[in-house]
XYZ file of C-alpha atoms in Angstrom:
523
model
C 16.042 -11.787 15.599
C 13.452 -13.273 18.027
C 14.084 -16.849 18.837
C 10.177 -17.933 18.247
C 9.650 -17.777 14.233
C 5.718 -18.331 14.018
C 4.653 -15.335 11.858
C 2.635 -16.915 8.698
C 5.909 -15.279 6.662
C 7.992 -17.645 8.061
C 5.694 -20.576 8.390
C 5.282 -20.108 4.711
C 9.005 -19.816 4.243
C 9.425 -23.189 5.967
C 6.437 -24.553 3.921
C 8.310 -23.224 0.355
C 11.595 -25.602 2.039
C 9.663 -28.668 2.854
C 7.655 -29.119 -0.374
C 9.909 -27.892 -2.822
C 13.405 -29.349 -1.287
C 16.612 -27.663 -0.365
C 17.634 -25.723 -3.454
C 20.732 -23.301 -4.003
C 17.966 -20.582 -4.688
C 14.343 -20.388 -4.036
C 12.556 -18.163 -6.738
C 9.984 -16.009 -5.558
C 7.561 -14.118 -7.736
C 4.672 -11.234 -7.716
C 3.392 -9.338 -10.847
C 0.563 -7.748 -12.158
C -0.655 -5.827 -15.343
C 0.284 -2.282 -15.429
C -3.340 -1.158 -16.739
C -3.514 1.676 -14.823
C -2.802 3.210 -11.215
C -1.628 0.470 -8.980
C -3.446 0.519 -6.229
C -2.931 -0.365 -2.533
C -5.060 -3.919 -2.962
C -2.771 -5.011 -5.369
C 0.659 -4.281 -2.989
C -0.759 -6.068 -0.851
C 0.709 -8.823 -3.033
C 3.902 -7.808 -3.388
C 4.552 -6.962 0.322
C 3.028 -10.146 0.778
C 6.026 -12.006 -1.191
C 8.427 -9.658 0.182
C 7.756 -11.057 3.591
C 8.248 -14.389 2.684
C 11.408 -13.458 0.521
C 12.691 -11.986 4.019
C 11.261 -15.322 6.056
C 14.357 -17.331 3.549
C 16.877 -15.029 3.870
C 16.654 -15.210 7.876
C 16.362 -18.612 7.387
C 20.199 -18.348 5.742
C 18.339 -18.700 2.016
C 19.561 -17.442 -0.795
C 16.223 -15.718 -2.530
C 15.952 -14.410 -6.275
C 12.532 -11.965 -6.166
C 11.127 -11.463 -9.257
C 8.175 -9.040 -10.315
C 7.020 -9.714 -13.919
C 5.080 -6.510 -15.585
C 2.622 -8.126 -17.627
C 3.016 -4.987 -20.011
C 1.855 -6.883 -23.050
C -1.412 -7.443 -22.078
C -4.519 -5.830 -24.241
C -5.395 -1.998 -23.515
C -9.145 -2.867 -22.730
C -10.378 0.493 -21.151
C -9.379 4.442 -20.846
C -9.065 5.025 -17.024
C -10.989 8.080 -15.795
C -7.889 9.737 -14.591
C -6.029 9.851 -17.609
C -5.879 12.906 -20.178
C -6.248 12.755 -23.841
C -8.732 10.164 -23.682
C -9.997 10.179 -26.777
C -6.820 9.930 -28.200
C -6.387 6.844 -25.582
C -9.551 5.498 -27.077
C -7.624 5.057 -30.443
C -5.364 3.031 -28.477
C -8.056 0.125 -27.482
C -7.176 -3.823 -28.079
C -3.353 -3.097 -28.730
C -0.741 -3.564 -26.268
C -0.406 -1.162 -23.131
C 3.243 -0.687 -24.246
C 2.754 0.509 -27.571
C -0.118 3.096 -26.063
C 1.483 6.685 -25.180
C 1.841 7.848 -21.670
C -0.500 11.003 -22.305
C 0.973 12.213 -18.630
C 4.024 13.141 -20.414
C 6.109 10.996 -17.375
C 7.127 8.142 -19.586
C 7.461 6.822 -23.077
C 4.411 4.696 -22.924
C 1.265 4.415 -20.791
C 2.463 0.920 -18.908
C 5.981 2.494 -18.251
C 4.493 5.816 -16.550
C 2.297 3.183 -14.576
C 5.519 1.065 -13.637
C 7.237 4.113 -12.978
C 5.195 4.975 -10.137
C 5.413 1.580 -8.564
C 8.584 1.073 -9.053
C 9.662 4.802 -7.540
C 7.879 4.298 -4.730
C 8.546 0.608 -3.882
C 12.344 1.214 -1.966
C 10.376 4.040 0.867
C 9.050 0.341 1.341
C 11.818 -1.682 1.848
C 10.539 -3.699 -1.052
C 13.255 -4.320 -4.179
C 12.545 -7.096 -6.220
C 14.242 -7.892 -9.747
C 11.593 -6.360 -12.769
C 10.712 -8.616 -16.140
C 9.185 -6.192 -18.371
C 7.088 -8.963 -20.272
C 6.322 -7.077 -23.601
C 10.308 -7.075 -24.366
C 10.563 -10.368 -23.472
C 7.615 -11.658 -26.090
C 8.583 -9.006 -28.525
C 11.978 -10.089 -28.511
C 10.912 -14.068 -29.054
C 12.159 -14.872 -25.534
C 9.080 -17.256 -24.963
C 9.157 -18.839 -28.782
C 9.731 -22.290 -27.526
C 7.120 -22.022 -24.708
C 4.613 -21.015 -27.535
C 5.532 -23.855 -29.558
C 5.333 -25.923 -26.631
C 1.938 -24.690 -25.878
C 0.909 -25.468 -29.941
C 2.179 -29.142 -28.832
C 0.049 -29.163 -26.419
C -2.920 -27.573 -27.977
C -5.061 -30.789 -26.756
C -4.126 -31.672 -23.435
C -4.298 -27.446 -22.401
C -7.825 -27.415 -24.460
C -8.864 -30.535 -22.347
C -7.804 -29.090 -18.942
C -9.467 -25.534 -19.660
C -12.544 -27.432 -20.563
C -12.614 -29.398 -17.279
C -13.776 -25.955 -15.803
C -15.665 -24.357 -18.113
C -19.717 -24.620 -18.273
C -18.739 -24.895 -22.525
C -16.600 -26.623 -24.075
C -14.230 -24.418 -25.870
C -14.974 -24.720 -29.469
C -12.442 -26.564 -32.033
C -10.950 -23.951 -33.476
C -9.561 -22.631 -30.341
C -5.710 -22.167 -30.266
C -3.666 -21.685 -27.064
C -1.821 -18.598 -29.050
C -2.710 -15.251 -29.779
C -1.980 -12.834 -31.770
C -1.612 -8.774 -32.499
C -2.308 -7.927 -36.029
C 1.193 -6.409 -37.734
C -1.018 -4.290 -39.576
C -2.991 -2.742 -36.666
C -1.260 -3.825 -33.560
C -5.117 -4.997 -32.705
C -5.316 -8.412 -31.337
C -8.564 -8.452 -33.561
C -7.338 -11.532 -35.208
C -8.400 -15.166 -35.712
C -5.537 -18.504 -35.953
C -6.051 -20.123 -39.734
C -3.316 -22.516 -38.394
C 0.163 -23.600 -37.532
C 2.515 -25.554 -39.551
C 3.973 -28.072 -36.830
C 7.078 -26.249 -36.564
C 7.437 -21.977 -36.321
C 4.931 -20.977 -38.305
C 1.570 -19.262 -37.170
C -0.992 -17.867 -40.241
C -3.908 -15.691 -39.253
C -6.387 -13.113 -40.274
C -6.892 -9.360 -39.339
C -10.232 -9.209 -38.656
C -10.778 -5.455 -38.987
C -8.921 -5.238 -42.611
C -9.159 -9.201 -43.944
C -5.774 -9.286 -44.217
C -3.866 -12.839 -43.696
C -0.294 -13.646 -43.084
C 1.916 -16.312 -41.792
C 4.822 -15.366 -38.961
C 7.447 -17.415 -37.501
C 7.512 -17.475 -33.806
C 11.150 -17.616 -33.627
C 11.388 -14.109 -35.064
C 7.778 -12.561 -34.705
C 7.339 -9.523 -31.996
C 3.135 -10.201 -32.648
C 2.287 -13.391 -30.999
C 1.790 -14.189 -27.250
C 0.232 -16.768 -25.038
C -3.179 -15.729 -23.392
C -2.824 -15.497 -19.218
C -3.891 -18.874 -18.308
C -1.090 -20.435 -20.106
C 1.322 -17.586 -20.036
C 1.271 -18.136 -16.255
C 2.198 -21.680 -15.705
C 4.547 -21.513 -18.508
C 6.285 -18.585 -16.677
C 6.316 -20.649 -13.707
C 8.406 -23.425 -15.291
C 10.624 -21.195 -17.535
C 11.638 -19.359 -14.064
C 11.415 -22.530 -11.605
C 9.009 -20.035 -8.956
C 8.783 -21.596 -6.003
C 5.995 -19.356 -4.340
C 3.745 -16.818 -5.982
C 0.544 -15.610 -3.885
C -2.724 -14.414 -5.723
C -5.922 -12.964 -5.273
C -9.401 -14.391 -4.740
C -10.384 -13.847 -8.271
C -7.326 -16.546 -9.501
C -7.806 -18.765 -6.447
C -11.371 -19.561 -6.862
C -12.627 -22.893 -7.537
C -11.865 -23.087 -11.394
C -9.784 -19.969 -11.512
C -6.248 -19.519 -12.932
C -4.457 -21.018 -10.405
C -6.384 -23.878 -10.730
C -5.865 -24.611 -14.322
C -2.104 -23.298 -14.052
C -1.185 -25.951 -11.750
C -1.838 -28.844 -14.132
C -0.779 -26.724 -17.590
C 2.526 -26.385 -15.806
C 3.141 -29.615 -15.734
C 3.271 -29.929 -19.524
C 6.007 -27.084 -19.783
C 7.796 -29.304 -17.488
C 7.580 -27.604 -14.305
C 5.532 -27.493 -11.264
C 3.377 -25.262 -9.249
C 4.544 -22.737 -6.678
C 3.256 -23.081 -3.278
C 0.478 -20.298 -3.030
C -2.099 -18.368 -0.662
C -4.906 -16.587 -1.597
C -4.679 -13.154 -0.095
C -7.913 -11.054 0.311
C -9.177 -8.097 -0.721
C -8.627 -4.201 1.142
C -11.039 -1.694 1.722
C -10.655 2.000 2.967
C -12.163 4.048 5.614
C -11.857 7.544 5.886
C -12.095 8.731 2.329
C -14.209 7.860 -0.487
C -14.054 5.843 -3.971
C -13.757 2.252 -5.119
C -10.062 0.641 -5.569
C -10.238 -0.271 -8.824
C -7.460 0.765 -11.452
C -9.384 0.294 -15.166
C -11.251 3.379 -13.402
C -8.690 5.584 -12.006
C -10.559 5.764 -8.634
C -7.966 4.169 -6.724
C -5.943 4.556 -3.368
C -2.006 4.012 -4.279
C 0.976 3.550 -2.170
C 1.641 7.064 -2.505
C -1.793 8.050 -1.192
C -1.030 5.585 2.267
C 2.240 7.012 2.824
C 0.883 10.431 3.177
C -0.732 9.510 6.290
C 1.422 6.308 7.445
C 5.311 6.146 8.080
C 7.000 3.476 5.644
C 7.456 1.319 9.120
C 3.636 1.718 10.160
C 2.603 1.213 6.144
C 4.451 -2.126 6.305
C 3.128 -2.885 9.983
C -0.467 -2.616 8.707
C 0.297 -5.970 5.730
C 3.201 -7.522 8.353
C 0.417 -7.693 11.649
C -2.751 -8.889 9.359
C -2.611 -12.522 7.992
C -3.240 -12.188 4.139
C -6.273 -13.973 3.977
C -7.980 -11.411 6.138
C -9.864 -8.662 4.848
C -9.249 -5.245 6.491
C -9.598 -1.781 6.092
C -6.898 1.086 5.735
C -7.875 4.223 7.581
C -8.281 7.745 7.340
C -10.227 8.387 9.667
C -10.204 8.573 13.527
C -8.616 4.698 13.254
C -5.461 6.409 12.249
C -5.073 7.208 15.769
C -5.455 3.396 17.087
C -2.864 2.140 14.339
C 0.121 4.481 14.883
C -0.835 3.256 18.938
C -0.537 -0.337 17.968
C 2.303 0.052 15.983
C 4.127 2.067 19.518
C 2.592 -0.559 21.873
C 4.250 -3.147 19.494
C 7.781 -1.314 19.487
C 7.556 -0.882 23.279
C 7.470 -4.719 23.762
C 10.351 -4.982 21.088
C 12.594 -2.541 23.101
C 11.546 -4.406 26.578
C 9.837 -1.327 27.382
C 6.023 -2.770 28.459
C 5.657 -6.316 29.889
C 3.888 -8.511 28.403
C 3.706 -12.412 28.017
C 6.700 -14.247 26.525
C 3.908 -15.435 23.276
C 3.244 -12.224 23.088
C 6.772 -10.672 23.122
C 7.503 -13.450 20.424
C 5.003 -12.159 18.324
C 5.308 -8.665 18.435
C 9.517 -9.006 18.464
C 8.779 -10.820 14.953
C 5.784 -7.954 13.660
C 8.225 -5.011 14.534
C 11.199 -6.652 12.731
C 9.422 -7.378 9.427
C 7.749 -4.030 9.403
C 11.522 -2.337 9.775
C 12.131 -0.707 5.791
C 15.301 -1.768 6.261
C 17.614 -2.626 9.326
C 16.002 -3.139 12.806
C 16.504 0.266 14.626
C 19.146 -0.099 17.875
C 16.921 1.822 20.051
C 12.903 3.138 20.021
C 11.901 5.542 18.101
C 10.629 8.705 20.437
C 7.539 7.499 21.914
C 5.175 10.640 21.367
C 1.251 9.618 20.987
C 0.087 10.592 18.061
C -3.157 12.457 18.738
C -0.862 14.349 20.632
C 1.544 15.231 18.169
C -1.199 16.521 15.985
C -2.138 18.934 18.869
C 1.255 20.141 19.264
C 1.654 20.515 15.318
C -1.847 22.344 15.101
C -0.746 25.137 18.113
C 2.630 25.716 16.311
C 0.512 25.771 12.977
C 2.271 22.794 11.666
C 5.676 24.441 12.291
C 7.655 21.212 12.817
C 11.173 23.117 14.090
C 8.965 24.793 17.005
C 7.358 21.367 17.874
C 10.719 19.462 17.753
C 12.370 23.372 20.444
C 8.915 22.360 22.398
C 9.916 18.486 23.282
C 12.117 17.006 25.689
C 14.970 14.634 25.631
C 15.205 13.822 21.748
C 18.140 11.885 20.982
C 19.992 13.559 17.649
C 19.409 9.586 16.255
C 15.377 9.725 16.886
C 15.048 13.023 14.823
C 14.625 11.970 11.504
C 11.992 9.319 12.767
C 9.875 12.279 14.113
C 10.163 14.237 11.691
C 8.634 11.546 9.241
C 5.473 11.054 12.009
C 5.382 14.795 11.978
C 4.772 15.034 7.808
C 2.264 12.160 8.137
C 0.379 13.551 11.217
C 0.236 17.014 9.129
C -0.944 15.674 6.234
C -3.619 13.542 8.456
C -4.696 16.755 10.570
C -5.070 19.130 6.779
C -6.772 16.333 4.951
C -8.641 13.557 6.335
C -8.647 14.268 10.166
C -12.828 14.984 11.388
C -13.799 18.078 11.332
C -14.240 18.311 14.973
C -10.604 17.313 15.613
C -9.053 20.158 13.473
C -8.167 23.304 14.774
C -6.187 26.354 14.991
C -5.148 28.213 18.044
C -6.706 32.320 17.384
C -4.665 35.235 16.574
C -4.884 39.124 16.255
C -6.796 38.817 13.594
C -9.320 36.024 14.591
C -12.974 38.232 15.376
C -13.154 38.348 19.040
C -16.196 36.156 20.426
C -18.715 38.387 22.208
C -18.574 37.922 25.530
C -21.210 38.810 28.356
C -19.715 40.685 31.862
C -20.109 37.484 33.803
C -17.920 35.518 30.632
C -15.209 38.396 31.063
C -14.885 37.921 34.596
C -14.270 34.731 34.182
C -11.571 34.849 31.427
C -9.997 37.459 32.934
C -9.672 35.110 36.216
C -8.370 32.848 33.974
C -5.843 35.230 32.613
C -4.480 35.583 36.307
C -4.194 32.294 37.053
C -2.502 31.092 34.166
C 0.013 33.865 34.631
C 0.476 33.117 38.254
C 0.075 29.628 38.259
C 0.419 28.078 34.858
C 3.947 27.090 35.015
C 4.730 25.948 38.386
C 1.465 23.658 38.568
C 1.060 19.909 37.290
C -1.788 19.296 34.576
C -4.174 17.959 37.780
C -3.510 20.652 40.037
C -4.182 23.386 37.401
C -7.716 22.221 36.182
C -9.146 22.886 39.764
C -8.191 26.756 38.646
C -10.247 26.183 35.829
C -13.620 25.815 37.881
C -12.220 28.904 39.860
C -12.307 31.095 36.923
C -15.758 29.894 36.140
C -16.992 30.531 39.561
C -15.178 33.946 39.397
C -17.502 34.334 36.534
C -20.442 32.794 38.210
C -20.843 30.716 35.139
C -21.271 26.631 35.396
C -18.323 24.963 34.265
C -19.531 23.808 30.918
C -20.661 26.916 29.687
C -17.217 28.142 30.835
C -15.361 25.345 29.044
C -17.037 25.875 26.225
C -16.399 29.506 26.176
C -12.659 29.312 26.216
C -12.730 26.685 23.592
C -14.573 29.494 21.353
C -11.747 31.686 22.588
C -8.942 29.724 22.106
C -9.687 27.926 18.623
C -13.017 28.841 17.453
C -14.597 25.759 18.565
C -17.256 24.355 20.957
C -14.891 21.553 22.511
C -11.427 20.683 21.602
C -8.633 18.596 23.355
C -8.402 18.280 27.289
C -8.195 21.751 28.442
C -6.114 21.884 31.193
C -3.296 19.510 28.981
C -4.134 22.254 26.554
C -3.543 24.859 28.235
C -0.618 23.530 29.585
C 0.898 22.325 26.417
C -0.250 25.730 24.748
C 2.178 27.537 27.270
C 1.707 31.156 28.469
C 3.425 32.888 25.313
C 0.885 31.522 23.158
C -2.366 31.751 25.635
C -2.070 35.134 27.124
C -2.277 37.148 24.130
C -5.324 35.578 23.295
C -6.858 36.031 26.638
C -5.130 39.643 26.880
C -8.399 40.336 24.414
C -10.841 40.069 26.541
């Protein structure tokens, strides 16, 4: 581990120590409402405790991470993505657990949406402890923190008010409650004996009845007092959240004092910001179903270079996740950075601190004992688009793989292939021509000159550095007596169909002569 700790994961871990004490275990929590995909914005949160979790451990802390699935929340709105939706629209104002997972993937719609997460999470190197929060209040776990809440019906009302534009009126209660005849929380409080008991109406059918707390699967506490009571029943040290409960008035501002009557304290906190994507279209936003998930990332990014993108951005930064040409720059960065690691670049000893520290906390799991092999990756998609994405013929192409970098490379090799067939430009995609490509029609003069070409890369091809074989390139268009960019151009159109395409003499080079004489041999 480097000696120089001053990633904000670890000045947060020493921050959690200092204001909260030296404690056997420090709790550590994420969690969010399983309403529908989750997206990429909202891991940012839980890589974002993850971090810190890690920060503790090196720090010799023992660490209990806990991610609460707030699966008893209120189905408010049918994603777009989801099928059966008007039988999802019966399903409105009851709990997301008791609506069915119409994907057929789970036994209800907020398990097939934890599934996912949860799935996925490990390729990560992210395993945190799950509460499934609808068996906790269905089983009466949190009956003494909704009594205590009743207690406190005055003091909570009071604190909520201190932020609100209205007062909230006097028949507010800090309870709610799902109707045992509809499942609907479509219900209004008539009152609460002092003790256990909670009577209310259906509004939808008129219907009243009284149920004991202690024994009731129906009742709950709404989220700005769920939260800080959570936070005492658990003892959370840190829990991060996003602008929307960080703003002046929000959530976390009410939660810190409510917590105090459950007997607790707050968490130290950040606010982390919000992502945005580049490179493909639609809004991150899961009541919608237009959404980017982890899944979607890792198509594109290695679980190392996924992690590197959260560990090497401070989380109250805003910042895009590419698809497009940027992809390039990242998977760069994130080889510059393991360089430095490895002592393979020289660089400044702040700056060898702080990459040493990026590279170990984007590692999935252990920190690898030597680099991975350090291809670029623009030039990895090249070699996967000649070998038509053939990863066995790229892999017989290279030199000097160590048995122990393979699985590595193959990884960058899935991701780049994915990249190249799905979000790479246009203009960057390619495929080298075959028999059955048309043949480009070609003038006398453009013959001549690919037929020079021919010779030369038969004669000269393999025994001739990159450098040294472009000046035959300008002899095959003089040959031709064609200028050279008409000539480049031409063997582009040859080649892959294109106008322009990678460095041609590289290309050529990389290309070989088994796979560029046939196609000239057509001309």
């Amino acid at each position: 581990m480097s000696e120089i700790q001053n990633h904000w994961a670890d000045i947060y871990a020493d921050k959690i120590i200092r204001e909260k004490g030296d404690k056997e275990i420090y709790t550590c929590a994420s969690g969010i409402t399983p309403s529908g995909t989750v997206h990429i914005g909202n891991f940012r949160e839980i890589i974002s405790v993850e971090l810190v979790v890690r920060a503790l451990r090196a720090k010799g802390k023992n660490v209990r991470f806990i991610y609460s699935w707030d699966d008893y929340d209120v189905f408010r709105k049918v994603p777009k993505n989801m099928p059966q939706p008007e039988l999802l629209e019966t399903y409105l104002r009851k709990p997301i657990t008791l609506v069915p997972d119409t994907t057929g993937r789970a036994d209800n719609y907020a398990r097939g949406n934890e599934l996912d997460v949860e799935k996925i999470l490990p390729y990560v190197g992210v395993e945190p402890e799950y509460l499934y929060q609808a068996e906790r209040y269905r089983s009466s776990m949190y009956a003494e923190g909704m009594r205590q809440a009743l207690e406190h019906r005055a003091e909570i009302k009071d604190i909520l008010d201190e932020f609100r534009t209205e007062p909230l009126p006097d028949t507010w209660w800090p309870i709610s409650v799902f109707s045992s005849f509809t499942d609907k929380d479509t219900t209004t409080i008539l009152g609460w004996d002092g003790e256990w008991g909670i009577t209310y109406r259906d509004d939808s059918t008129g219907q009243e009845e009284t149920i004991d707390l202690r024994t009731t699967p129906y009742a709950k506490l709404p989220w700005r007092i769920d939260w800080p009571m959570r936070w005492a029943r658990e003892g959370v040290d840190f829990e991060p959240a996003g602008k929307d409960h960080h703003s002046e008035g929000g959530s976390f501002d009410t939660s810190k004092k409510i917590v105090q009557l459950f007997g607790g304290t707050a968490p130290v906190s950040f606010q982390y910001d919000f992502i945005s994507i580049k490179g493909r279209g639609g809004k991150i936003s899961s009541s919608s179903g237009e959404v980017i998930s982890l899944y979607d990332v890792l198509e594109v990014y290695t679980p190392e270079i996924c992690r590197y993108l959260f560990v090497s951005t401070r989380p109250n930064t805003e910042f895009a996740i590419s698809f497009d040409l940027d992809v390039l720059k990242i998977y760069e960065d994130y080889d510059t950075c393991e360089r430095i690691y490895f002592g393979l670049m020289d660089v400044n000893e702040k700056r060898k601190a702080k990459e040493k520290r990026i590279y170990e906390l984007s590692q999935v799991k252990d920190i690898p004992t030597e680099p991975s092999y350090q291809i670029p990756f623009r030039h990895l998609c090249n070699l996967l688009q000649i070998h038509g994405g053939n990863k066995e013929a790229v892999l017989v192409s290279l030199k000097d793989i160590k048995p122990s970098q393979v699985d590595r490379l193959n990884k960058r090799m899935e991701c780049a292939w994915a990249w190249i067939t799905t979000f790479a430009p246009e203009e960057f995609r390619w495929s080298l021509s075959s028999e059955t490509t048309p043949l480009v029609e070609v003038s006398d003069n453009e013959r001549a000159a690919l037929k020079a070409l021919k010779g030369f890369v038969e004669e000269k091809l393999d025994e001739l550095s990159e450098k040294e074989f472009s000046n035959y390139l300008y002899e095959a268009a003089s040959a031709g007596n064609l200028e050279s960019g008409a000539f480049f151009s031409l063997v582009y159109r040859v080649l892959i169909s294109k106008e322009r395409g990678p460095k041609l003499a590289g290309f050529i080079k990389i290309c070989g002569k088994d796979k560029i004489l046939p196609i000239l041999s057509r001309y």
